[in-house]
Amino acid sequence: MKTRITELFGIRHPIIQGGMHYVGFAELAAAVSNAGGLGLITGLTQRTPELLAKEIRRCREMTDQPFGVNLTFLPTLSSPPYPEYIAAIAEGGVRIVETAGRSPEAYMPALKKAGIKVIHKCTSVRHALKAEAIGCDAVSVDGFECGGHPGEDDMPNMILLPRAAEELTIPFVASGGMADARSLVAALAMGAEGMNMGTRFVATQEAPVHQNVKDAIVAATELDTRLVMRSLRNTERVLTNSAVEQLIRTEKEKGDALKFEDIIDQVAGVYPRVMLEGEMDAGAWSCGMVVGLINDIPTVQELMDRIMDEAEQLITRRLAGFLEPALA
């Protein structure tokens, strides 16, 4: 399948693996790239630029296909050494970066100087237009369904994607609620040039996370995610567990007086314990509503092949079948 996204990134299929904390290691990124999509190493999971450089080298040993690095710009007082991370990416020969969080505007000159193509994650059309204006090559448009941070507009993809198509000139992919061929075909129909999958890729054999995490995703339904930190305007969609329910009770008790310190035990430093050690009640971890569509743990290759085969069938058979035959 050829779209502007496959052409831009030199990949066979218009499917991008989301950059997920303590999930986006070389093993998963390489598997996605080898299967024809775009795999992403999560930059800040690597605690230092030197460790990121090592992870990039590991990925190069596993694939000769294009892969990228996710770099999230955090709104913190003590920021990570972003110039050094960008240098590690460039020196490692990586030419694709997915940016997220705050605007990457301050770092665009360094990224562009290194010949890096930038795709920025956005939760609104206005942010997507800003990304286009500062020189991003593409954007990932995240609907309200997504795991992690859906923004504060609560805009689902059935509205957000067509609106993005009306306004943008650069290509974009759909993110949030993406899991299968139906997701891909629907995204293409609404103007996207591909899709970004996060939660779906966690439930694959190559995902380097604890089996408990994969089993929890398969067992969950679309009713099992929660929105937390809304009053802090840092909304995050997570999979429910006992720690999350305690967090929600604290939010209700504190109301508008809630401070980050009141819930720090449920949200800070939990990813290694969940993803690596399998402590499913350790705290709040990002997960999309798309868990309701995930029922198995295939290999990445099996998943990608299934999506592309079924997408072709949907387009050429089911959808074409709705059209009346042309009159002779």
mmCIF file of C-alpha atoms in Angstrom:
data_model
loop_
_atom_site.group_PDB
_atom_site.id
_atom_site.type_symbol
_atom_site.label_atom_id
_atom_site.label_comp_id
_atom_site.label_asym_id
_atom_site.label_seq_id
_atom_site.Cartn_x
_atom_site.Cartn_y
_atom_site.Cartn_z
ATOM 1 C CA MET A 1 0.000 0.000 0.000
ATOM 2 C CA LYS A 2 1.374 3.392 -1.009
ATOM 3 C CA THR A 3 0.516 6.616 0.810
ATOM 4 C CA ARG A 4 2.366 9.845 1.468
ATOM 5 C CA ILE A 5 3.481 8.357 4.794
ATOM 6 C CA THR A 6 5.022 5.256 3.224
ATOM 7 C CA GLU A 7 6.770 7.477 0.682
ATOM 8 C CA LEU A 8 7.998 9.937 3.333
ATOM 9 C CA PHE A 9 9.510 7.304 5.617
ATOM 10 C CA GLY A 10 10.476 4.652 3.069
ATOM 11 C CA ILE A 11 8.290 1.923 4.576
ATOM 12 C CA ARG A 12 6.065 -0.718 2.968
ATOM 13 C CA HIS A 13 2.961 -0.360 5.131
ATOM 14 C CA PRO A 14 1.416 2.864 6.539
ATOM 15 C CA ILE A 15 1.594 1.668 10.137
ATOM 16 C CA ILE A 16 3.688 3.324 12.858
ATOM 17 C CA GLN A 17 4.429 1.886 16.290
ATOM 18 C CA GLY A 18 3.795 4.429 19.010
ATOM 19 C CA GLY A 19 6.664 5.504 21.233
ATOM 20 C CA MET A 20 5.711 4.027 24.596
ATOM 21 C CA HIS A 21 7.571 4.350 27.894
ATOM 22 C CA TYR A 22 9.351 1.109 28.851
ATOM 23 C CA VAL A 23 7.859 -0.598 25.781
ATOM 24 C CA GLY A 24 9.676 1.012 22.851
ATOM 25 C CA PHE A 25 12.924 -0.907 23.091
ATOM 26 C CA ALA A 26 15.000 -2.146 20.156
ATOM 27 C CA GLU A 27 13.285 -5.553 20.075
ATOM 28 C CA LEU A 28 9.842 -4.122 19.305
ATOM 29 C CA ALA A 29 11.043 -1.332 17.038
ATOM 30 C CA ALA A 30 13.043 -3.770 14.914
ATOM 31 C CA ALA A 31 10.164 -6.237 14.705
ATOM 32 C CA VAL A 32 7.763 -3.555 13.452
ATOM 33 C CA SER A 33 10.255 -2.244 10.913
ATOM 34 C CA ASN A 34 11.099 -5.744 9.686
ATOM 35 C CA ALA A 35 7.358 -6.362 9.193
ATOM 36 C CA GLY A 36 7.087 -3.321 6.934
ATOM 37 C CA GLY A 37 5.990 -0.620 9.349
ATOM 38 C CA LEU A 38 7.905 2.082 11.202
ATOM 39 C CA GLY A 39 9.257 0.973 14.580
ATOM 40 C CA LEU A 40 10.169 3.547 17.214
ATOM 41 C CA ILE A 41 12.619 3.448 20.107
ATOM 42 C CA THR A 42 11.345 5.486 23.055
ATOM 43 C CA GLY A 43 14.162 7.945 23.671
ATOM 44 C CA LEU A 44 13.555 8.980 27.273
ATOM 45 C CA THR A 45 13.144 5.389 28.464
ATOM 46 C CA GLN A 46 16.913 5.397 27.994
ATOM 47 C CA ARG A 47 18.106 7.410 30.998
ATOM 48 C CA THR A 48 21.038 9.039 29.213
ATOM 49 C CA PRO A 49 21.966 9.957 25.623
ATOM 50 C CA GLU A 50 24.748 7.381 25.842
ATOM 51 C CA LEU A 51 22.259 4.631 26.629
ATOM 52 C CA LEU A 52 20.057 5.781 23.752
ATOM 53 C CA ALA A 53 23.043 5.552 21.403
ATOM 54 C CA LYS A 54 23.600 1.981 22.601
ATOM 55 C CA GLU A 55 19.918 1.116 22.040
ATOM 56 C CA ILE A 56 20.070 2.519 18.510
ATOM 57 C CA ARG A 57 23.095 0.323 17.801
ATOM 58 C CA ARG A 58 21.198 -2.702 19.148
ATOM 59 C CA CYS A 59 18.288 -1.945 16.853
ATOM 60 C CA ARG A 60 20.625 -1.619 13.860
ATOM 61 C CA GLU A 61 21.820 -5.164 14.568
ATOM 62 C CA MET A 62 18.225 -6.423 14.334
ATOM 63 C CA THR A 63 16.969 -4.608 11.230
ATOM 64 C CA ASP A 64 18.188 -2.970 8.061
ATOM 65 C CA GLN A 65 14.846 -1.222 7.594
ATOM 66 C CA PRO A 66 14.010 2.390 8.564
ATOM 67 C CA PHE A 67 13.210 2.986 12.231
ATOM 68 C CA GLY A 68 12.865 6.093 14.333
ATOM 69 C CA VAL A 69 13.146 7.469 17.840
ATOM 70 C CA ASN A 70 10.359 8.997 19.927
ATOM 71 C CA LEU A 71 11.455 12.094 21.825
ATOM 72 C CA THR A 72 8.964 13.553 24.286
ATOM 73 C CA PHE A 73 9.526 17.149 25.372
ATOM 74 C CA LEU A 74 8.477 17.291 28.990
ATOM 75 C CA PRO A 75 7.159 20.385 30.791
ATOM 76 C CA THR A 76 9.579 20.025 33.679
ATOM 77 C CA LEU A 77 11.794 22.467 35.528
ATOM 78 C CA SER A 78 14.772 20.194 35.057
ATOM 79 C CA SER A 79 14.605 19.082 31.426
ATOM 80 C CA PRO A 80 16.541 16.124 30.042
ATOM 81 C CA PRO A 81 19.595 17.061 27.944
ATOM 82 C CA TYR A 82 17.665 17.210 24.680
ATOM 83 C CA PRO A 83 20.534 18.503 22.498
ATOM 84 C CA GLU A 84 22.590 15.506 23.559
ATOM 85 C CA TYR A 85 19.720 13.118 22.841
ATOM 86 C CA ILE A 86 19.308 14.659 19.376
ATOM 87 C CA ALA A 87 23.043 14.310 18.782
ATOM 88 C CA ALA A 88 22.883 10.625 19.729
ATOM 89 C CA ILE A 89 19.999 10.123 17.301
ATOM 90 C CA ALA A 90 21.801 11.896 14.471
ATOM 91 C CA GLU A 91 25.137 10.193 15.093
ATOM 92 C CA GLY A 92 23.349 6.838 15.165
ATOM 93 C CA GLY A 93 22.146 7.438 11.626
ATOM 94 C CA VAL A 94 18.478 7.662 12.573
ATOM 95 C CA ARG A 95 16.622 10.000 10.219
ATOM 96 C CA ILE A 96 13.103 9.821 11.639
ATOM 97 C CA VAL A 97 11.984 11.294 14.961
ATOM 98 C CA GLU A 98 8.522 11.285 16.501
ATOM 99 C CA THR A 99 8.174 14.249 18.843
ATOM 100 C CA ALA A 100 5.524 14.541 21.532
ATOM 101 C CA GLY A 101 4.608 16.604 24.556
ATOM 102 C CA ARG A 102 5.516 20.250 24.161
ATOM 103 C CA SER A 103 6.176 21.848 20.795
ATOM 104 C CA PRO A 104 9.510 20.777 19.270
ATOM 105 C CA GLU A 105 10.014 24.253 17.767
ATOM 106 C CA ALA A 106 13.145 25.063 19.772
ATOM 107 C CA TYR A 107 14.815 21.863 18.554
ATOM 108 C CA MET A 108 13.693 21.906 14.917
ATOM 109 C CA PRO A 109 16.876 23.623 13.641
ATOM 110 C CA ALA A 110 19.055 20.860 15.121
ATOM 111 C CA LEU A 111 16.759 18.110 13.854
ATOM 112 C CA LYS A 112 16.582 19.570 10.359
ATOM 113 C CA LYS A 113 20.321 20.214 10.223
ATOM 114 C CA ALA A 114 20.816 16.495 10.825
ATOM 115 C CA GLY A 115 18.465 15.642 7.940
ATOM 116 C CA ILE A 116 15.848 14.196 10.275
ATOM 117 C CA LYS A 117 12.192 13.926 9.258
ATOM 118 C CA VAL A 118 9.897 14.920 12.129
ATOM 119 C CA ILE A 119 6.404 13.634 12.882
ATOM 120 C CA HIS A 120 4.766 15.389 15.847
ATOM 121 C CA LYS A 121 1.971 13.955 17.988
ATOM 122 C CA CYS A 122 -1.005 16.336 18.299
ATOM 123 C CA THR A 123 -4.407 16.116 19.995
ATOM 124 C CA SER A 124 -6.016 19.036 18.171
ATOM 125 C CA VAL A 125 -6.140 20.623 14.731
ATOM 126 C CA ARG A 126 -4.684 23.887 16.061
ATOM 127 C CA HIS A 127 -1.625 22.083 17.399
ATOM 128 C CA ALA A 128 -1.287 20.138 14.146
ATOM 129 C CA LEU A 129 -1.325 23.400 12.180
ATOM 130 C CA LYS A 130 1.369 24.807 14.457
ATOM 131 C CA ALA A 131 3.471 21.689 13.863
ATOM 132 C CA GLU A 132 3.068 22.182 10.118
ATOM 133 C CA ALA A 133 4.017 25.854 10.426
ATOM 134 C CA ILE A 134 7.281 25.135 12.282
ATOM 135 C CA GLY A 135 8.410 22.646 9.670
ATOM 136 C CA CYS A 136 7.275 19.211 10.828
ATOM 137 C CA ASP A 137 7.080 16.772 7.934
ATOM 138 C CA ALA A 138 3.997 14.969 9.237
ATOM 139 C CA VAL A 139 1.784 14.768 12.295
ATOM 140 C CA SER A 140 0.171 11.988 14.313
ATOM 141 C CA VAL A 141 -3.347 13.096 15.203
ATOM 142 C CA ASP A 142 -4.459 11.586 18.527
ATOM 143 C CA GLY A 143 -8.158 11.214 19.211
ATOM 144 C CA PHE A 144 -9.794 11.131 22.639
ATOM 145 C CA GLU A 145 -9.770 7.314 22.523
ATOM 146 C CA CYS A 146 -5.990 7.139 22.788
ATOM 147 C CA GLY A 147 -4.000 5.789 25.696
ATOM 148 C CA GLY A 148 -1.769 8.256 27.475
ATOM 149 C CA HIS A 149 -2.477 11.967 27.133
ATOM 150 C CA PRO A 150 -5.504 12.772 24.918
ATOM 151 C CA GLY A 151 -5.357 16.527 25.530
ATOM 152 C CA GLU A 152 -8.171 18.549 27.030
ATOM 153 C CA ASP A 153 -10.563 18.919 24.079
ATOM 154 C CA ASP A 154 -12.117 15.423 24.302
ATOM 155 C CA MET A 155 -12.338 15.222 20.518
ATOM 156 C CA PRO A 156 -12.900 11.704 19.109
ATOM 157 C CA ASN A 157 -11.321 10.607 15.863
ATOM 158 C CA MET A 158 -14.578 10.534 13.877
ATOM 159 C CA ILE A 159 -14.509 14.347 14.070
ATOM 160 C CA LEU A 160 -10.826 15.071 14.583
ATOM 161 C CA LEU A 161 -9.494 13.204 11.552
ATOM 162 C CA PRO A 162 -11.796 14.783 8.939
ATOM 163 C CA ARG A 163 -11.103 18.192 10.451
ATOM 164 C CA ALA A 164 -7.365 17.567 10.212
ATOM 165 C CA ALA A 165 -7.806 16.531 6.575
ATOM 166 C CA GLU A 166 -9.616 19.795 5.864
ATOM 167 C CA GLU A 167 -6.879 21.959 7.345
ATOM 168 C CA LEU A 168 -3.504 20.260 6.862
ATOM 169 C CA THR A 169 -1.345 20.055 3.781
ATOM 170 C CA ILE A 170 1.312 17.770 5.307
ATOM 171 C CA PRO A 171 0.423 14.075 5.704
ATOM 172 C CA PHE A 172 -0.928 12.754 8.987
ATOM 173 C CA VAL A 173 -1.621 9.412 10.612
ATOM 174 C CA ALA A 174 -4.507 8.522 12.879
ATOM 175 C CA SER A 175 -3.744 7.562 16.464
ATOM 176 C CA GLY A 176 -6.066 6.416 19.226
ATOM 177 C CA GLY A 177 -8.391 3.437 18.806
ATOM 178 C CA MET A 178 -6.246 1.882 16.092
ATOM 179 C CA ALA A 179 -5.923 -1.905 16.227
ATOM 180 C CA ASP A 180 -6.773 -3.664 12.988
ATOM 181 C CA ALA A 181 -7.651 -3.447 9.301
ATOM 182 C CA ARG A 182 -10.947 -1.727 10.080
ATOM 183 C CA SER A 183 -9.021 0.993 11.901
ATOM 184 C CA LEU A 184 -6.650 1.488 8.988
ATOM 185 C CA VAL A 185 -9.339 1.615 6.297
ATOM 186 C CA ALA A 186 -11.492 3.966 8.356
ATOM 187 C CA ALA A 187 -8.515 6.253 8.980
ATOM 188 C CA LEU A 188 -7.718 6.345 5.267
ATOM 189 C CA ALA A 189 -11.362 7.115 4.488
ATOM 190 C CA MET A 190 -11.267 10.100 6.834
ATOM 191 C CA GLY A 191 -8.184 11.583 5.214
ATOM 192 C CA ALA A 192 -5.286 10.064 7.148
ATOM 193 C CA GLU A 193 -2.339 8.501 5.311
ATOM 194 C CA GLY A 194 -1.852 5.686 7.811
ATOM 195 C CA MET A 195 -2.209 4.856 11.477
ATOM 196 C CA ASN A 196 -0.207 4.825 14.680
ATOM 197 C CA MET A 197 -0.755 1.887 17.054
ATOM 198 C CA GLY A 198 0.405 1.844 20.646
ATOM 199 C CA THR A 199 -1.590 -0.448 22.917
ATOM 200 C CA ARG A 200 -2.074 -3.028 20.135
ATOM 201 C CA PHE A 201 1.684 -3.458 19.745
ATOM 202 C CA VAL A 202 2.112 -4.044 23.494
ATOM 203 C CA ALA A 203 0.106 -7.246 23.114
ATOM 204 C CA THR A 204 2.539 -8.867 20.689
ATOM 205 C CA GLN A 205 5.082 -11.592 21.268
ATOM 206 C CA GLU A 206 8.063 -9.315 20.618
ATOM 207 C CA ALA A 207 6.962 -6.535 22.962
ATOM 208 C CA PRO A 208 9.598 -6.603 25.738
ATOM 209 C CA VAL A 209 7.118 -6.290 28.601
ATOM 210 C CA HIS A 210 6.018 -8.723 31.303
ATOM 211 C CA GLN A 211 3.476 -11.349 30.287
ATOM 212 C CA ASN A 212 1.117 -9.991 32.957
ATOM 213 C CA VAL A 213 0.828 -6.758 30.959
ATOM 214 C CA LYS A 214 -0.078 -8.577 27.757
ATOM 215 C CA ASP A 215 -2.588 -10.777 29.566
ATOM 216 C CA ALA A 216 -4.199 -7.730 31.197
ATOM 217 C CA ILE A 217 -4.675 -6.069 27.803
ATOM 218 C CA VAL A 218 -6.270 -9.182 26.308
ATOM 219 C CA ALA A 219 -8.561 -9.599 29.332
ATOM 220 C CA ALA A 220 -9.690 -5.956 29.395
ATOM 221 C CA THR A 221 -12.742 -4.517 27.639
ATOM 222 C CA GLU A 222 -13.361 -1.062 26.216
ATOM 223 C CA LEU A 223 -14.941 -0.151 29.574
ATOM 224 C CA ASP A 224 -11.767 -0.753 31.586
ATOM 225 C CA THR A 225 -9.826 2.482 31.027
ATOM 226 C CA ARG A 226 -10.042 5.560 33.242
ATOM 227 C CA LEU A 227 -9.173 9.232 32.843
ATOM 228 C CA VAL A 228 -6.997 10.597 35.632
ATOM 229 C CA MET A 229 -5.405 13.963 36.455
ATOM 230 C CA ARG A 230 -8.163 15.910 34.702
ATOM 231 C CA SER A 231 -8.241 18.656 37.329
ATOM 232 C CA LEU A 232 -4.487 19.126 36.852
ATOM 233 C CA ARG A 233 -5.058 19.563 33.097
ATOM 234 C CA ASN A 234 -2.694 16.680 32.524
ATOM 235 C CA THR A 235 -5.357 14.142 31.584
ATOM 236 C CA GLU A 236 -4.137 10.609 31.061
ATOM 237 C CA ARG A 237 -6.057 7.527 29.931
ATOM 238 C CA VAL A 238 -4.915 4.458 31.873
ATOM 239 C CA LEU A 239 -6.011 0.874 32.477
ATOM 240 C CA THR A 240 -7.908 0.539 35.711
ATOM 241 C CA ASN A 241 -6.432 -1.292 38.701
ATOM 242 C CA SER A 242 -6.547 -0.883 42.472
ATOM 243 C CA ALA A 243 -3.999 1.947 42.462
ATOM 244 C CA VAL A 244 -5.931 3.822 39.779
ATOM 245 C CA GLU A 245 -9.194 3.475 41.682
ATOM 246 C CA GLN A 246 -7.465 4.841 44.797
ATOM 247 C CA LEU A 247 -6.126 7.720 42.715
ATOM 248 C CA ILE A 248 -9.650 8.511 41.495
ATOM 249 C CA ARG A 249 -10.978 8.472 45.058
ATOM 250 C CA THR A 250 -8.257 10.928 46.075
ATOM 251 C CA GLU A 251 -9.142 13.184 43.151
ATOM 252 C CA LYS A 252 -12.796 13.215 44.199
ATOM 253 C CA GLU A 253 -11.932 13.932 47.836
ATOM 254 C CA LYS A 254 -9.517 16.756 47.025
ATOM 255 C CA GLY A 255 -11.500 18.304 44.181
ATOM 256 C CA ASP A 256 -10.011 21.522 42.850
ATOM 257 C CA ALA A 257 -7.502 21.495 45.720
ATOM 258 C CA LEU A 258 -5.761 18.430 44.275
ATOM 259 C CA LYS A 259 -2.004 18.729 43.890
ATOM 260 C CA PHE A 260 0.348 16.405 42.049
ATOM 261 C CA GLU A 261 1.954 15.499 45.362
ATOM 262 C CA ASP A 262 -1.379 13.983 46.501
ATOM 263 C CA ILE A 263 -1.229 11.272 43.835
ATOM 264 C CA ILE A 264 2.508 10.939 43.250
ATOM 265 C CA ASP A 265 2.612 7.396 44.633
ATOM 266 C CA GLN A 266 0.162 6.227 41.959
ATOM 267 C CA VAL A 267 1.748 7.961 38.945
ATOM 268 C CA ALA A 268 5.484 8.472 39.476
ATOM 269 C CA GLY A 269 8.066 5.821 38.681
ATOM 270 C CA VAL A 270 5.574 3.021 38.131
ATOM 271 C CA TYR A 271 6.501 1.972 34.580
ATOM 272 C CA PRO A 272 9.512 -0.230 35.407
ATOM 273 C CA ARG A 273 7.465 -2.036 38.043
ATOM 274 C CA VAL A 274 4.523 -2.585 35.682
ATOM 275 C CA MET A 275 6.204 -3.200 32.341
ATOM 276 C CA LEU A 276 9.323 -5.046 33.470
ATOM 277 C CA GLU A 277 8.270 -6.701 36.730
ATOM 278 C CA GLY A 278 4.586 -7.298 35.998
ATOM 279 C CA GLU A 279 3.189 -5.571 39.119
ATOM 280 C CA MET A 280 -0.203 -4.791 37.636
ATOM 281 C CA ASP A 281 -1.420 -2.747 40.601
ATOM 282 C CA ALA A 282 1.750 -0.691 40.997
ATOM 283 C CA GLY A 283 0.131 2.447 39.640
ATOM 284 C CA ALA A 284 -1.373 4.180 36.630
ATOM 285 C CA TRP A 285 -0.054 3.171 33.207
ATOM 286 C CA SER A 286 -1.194 4.397 29.820
ATOM 287 C CA CYS A 287 -3.628 2.242 27.889
ATOM 288 C CA GLY A 288 -6.158 3.004 25.154
ATOM 289 C CA MET A 289 -9.834 2.136 24.866
ATOM 290 C CA VAL A 290 -8.717 -0.053 21.979
ATOM 291 C CA VAL A 291 -8.118 -2.867 24.496
ATOM 292 C CA GLY A 292 -11.717 -3.800 23.704
ATOM 293 C CA LEU A 293 -10.552 -4.877 20.237
ATOM 294 C CA ILE A 294 -7.479 -6.852 21.323
ATOM 295 C CA ASN A 295 -8.060 -10.569 21.828
ATOM 296 C CA ASP A 296 -4.752 -12.247 21.076
ATOM 297 C CA ILE A 297 -0.958 -11.941 21.325
ATOM 298 C CA PRO A 298 0.402 -12.561 17.821
ATOM 299 C CA THR A 299 3.881 -11.964 16.510
ATOM 300 C CA VAL A 300 4.360 -8.517 15.017
ATOM 301 C CA GLN A 301 4.727 -10.067 11.565
ATOM 302 C CA GLU A 302 1.469 -11.991 11.964
ATOM 303 C CA LEU A 303 -0.329 -8.856 13.140
ATOM 304 C CA MET A 304 0.971 -6.682 10.306
ATOM 305 C CA ASP A 305 0.245 -9.296 7.641
ATOM 306 C CA ARG A 306 -3.266 -9.762 8.989
ATOM 307 C CA ILE A 307 -3.975 -6.037 8.994
ATOM 308 C CA MET A 308 -2.750 -5.494 5.460
ATOM 309 C CA ASP A 309 -4.479 -8.589 4.043
ATOM 310 C CA GLU A 310 -7.789 -7.726 5.676
ATOM 311 C CA ALA A 311 -7.490 -4.055 4.684
ATOM 312 C CA GLU A 312 -7.160 -5.071 1.040
ATOM 313 C CA GLN A 313 -10.218 -7.297 1.359
ATOM 314 C CA LEU A 314 -12.222 -4.526 3.005
ATOM 315 C CA ILE A 315 -11.375 -2.047 0.276
ATOM 316 C CA THR A 316 -11.654 -4.282 -2.775
ATOM 317 C CA ARG A 317 -14.513 -6.536 -1.674
ATOM 318 C CA ARG A 318 -16.730 -5.244 1.100
ATOM 319 C CA LEU A 319 -16.645 -1.522 0.304
ATOM 320 C CA ALA A 320 -16.552 -2.003 -3.464
ATOM 321 C CA GLY A 321 -19.533 -4.324 -3.096
ATOM 322 C CA PHE A 322 -21.703 -1.448 -1.902
ATOM 323 C CA LEU A 323 -21.344 0.315 -5.243
ATOM 324 C CA GLU A 324 -23.935 -0.347 -7.929
ATOM 325 C CA PRO A 325 -22.482 -1.966 -11.058
ATOM 326 C CA ALA A 326 -21.855 0.514 -13.836
ATOM 327 C CA LEU A 327 -24.524 0.416 -16.527
ATOM 328 C CA ALA A 328 -23.422 -1.359 -19.689
#
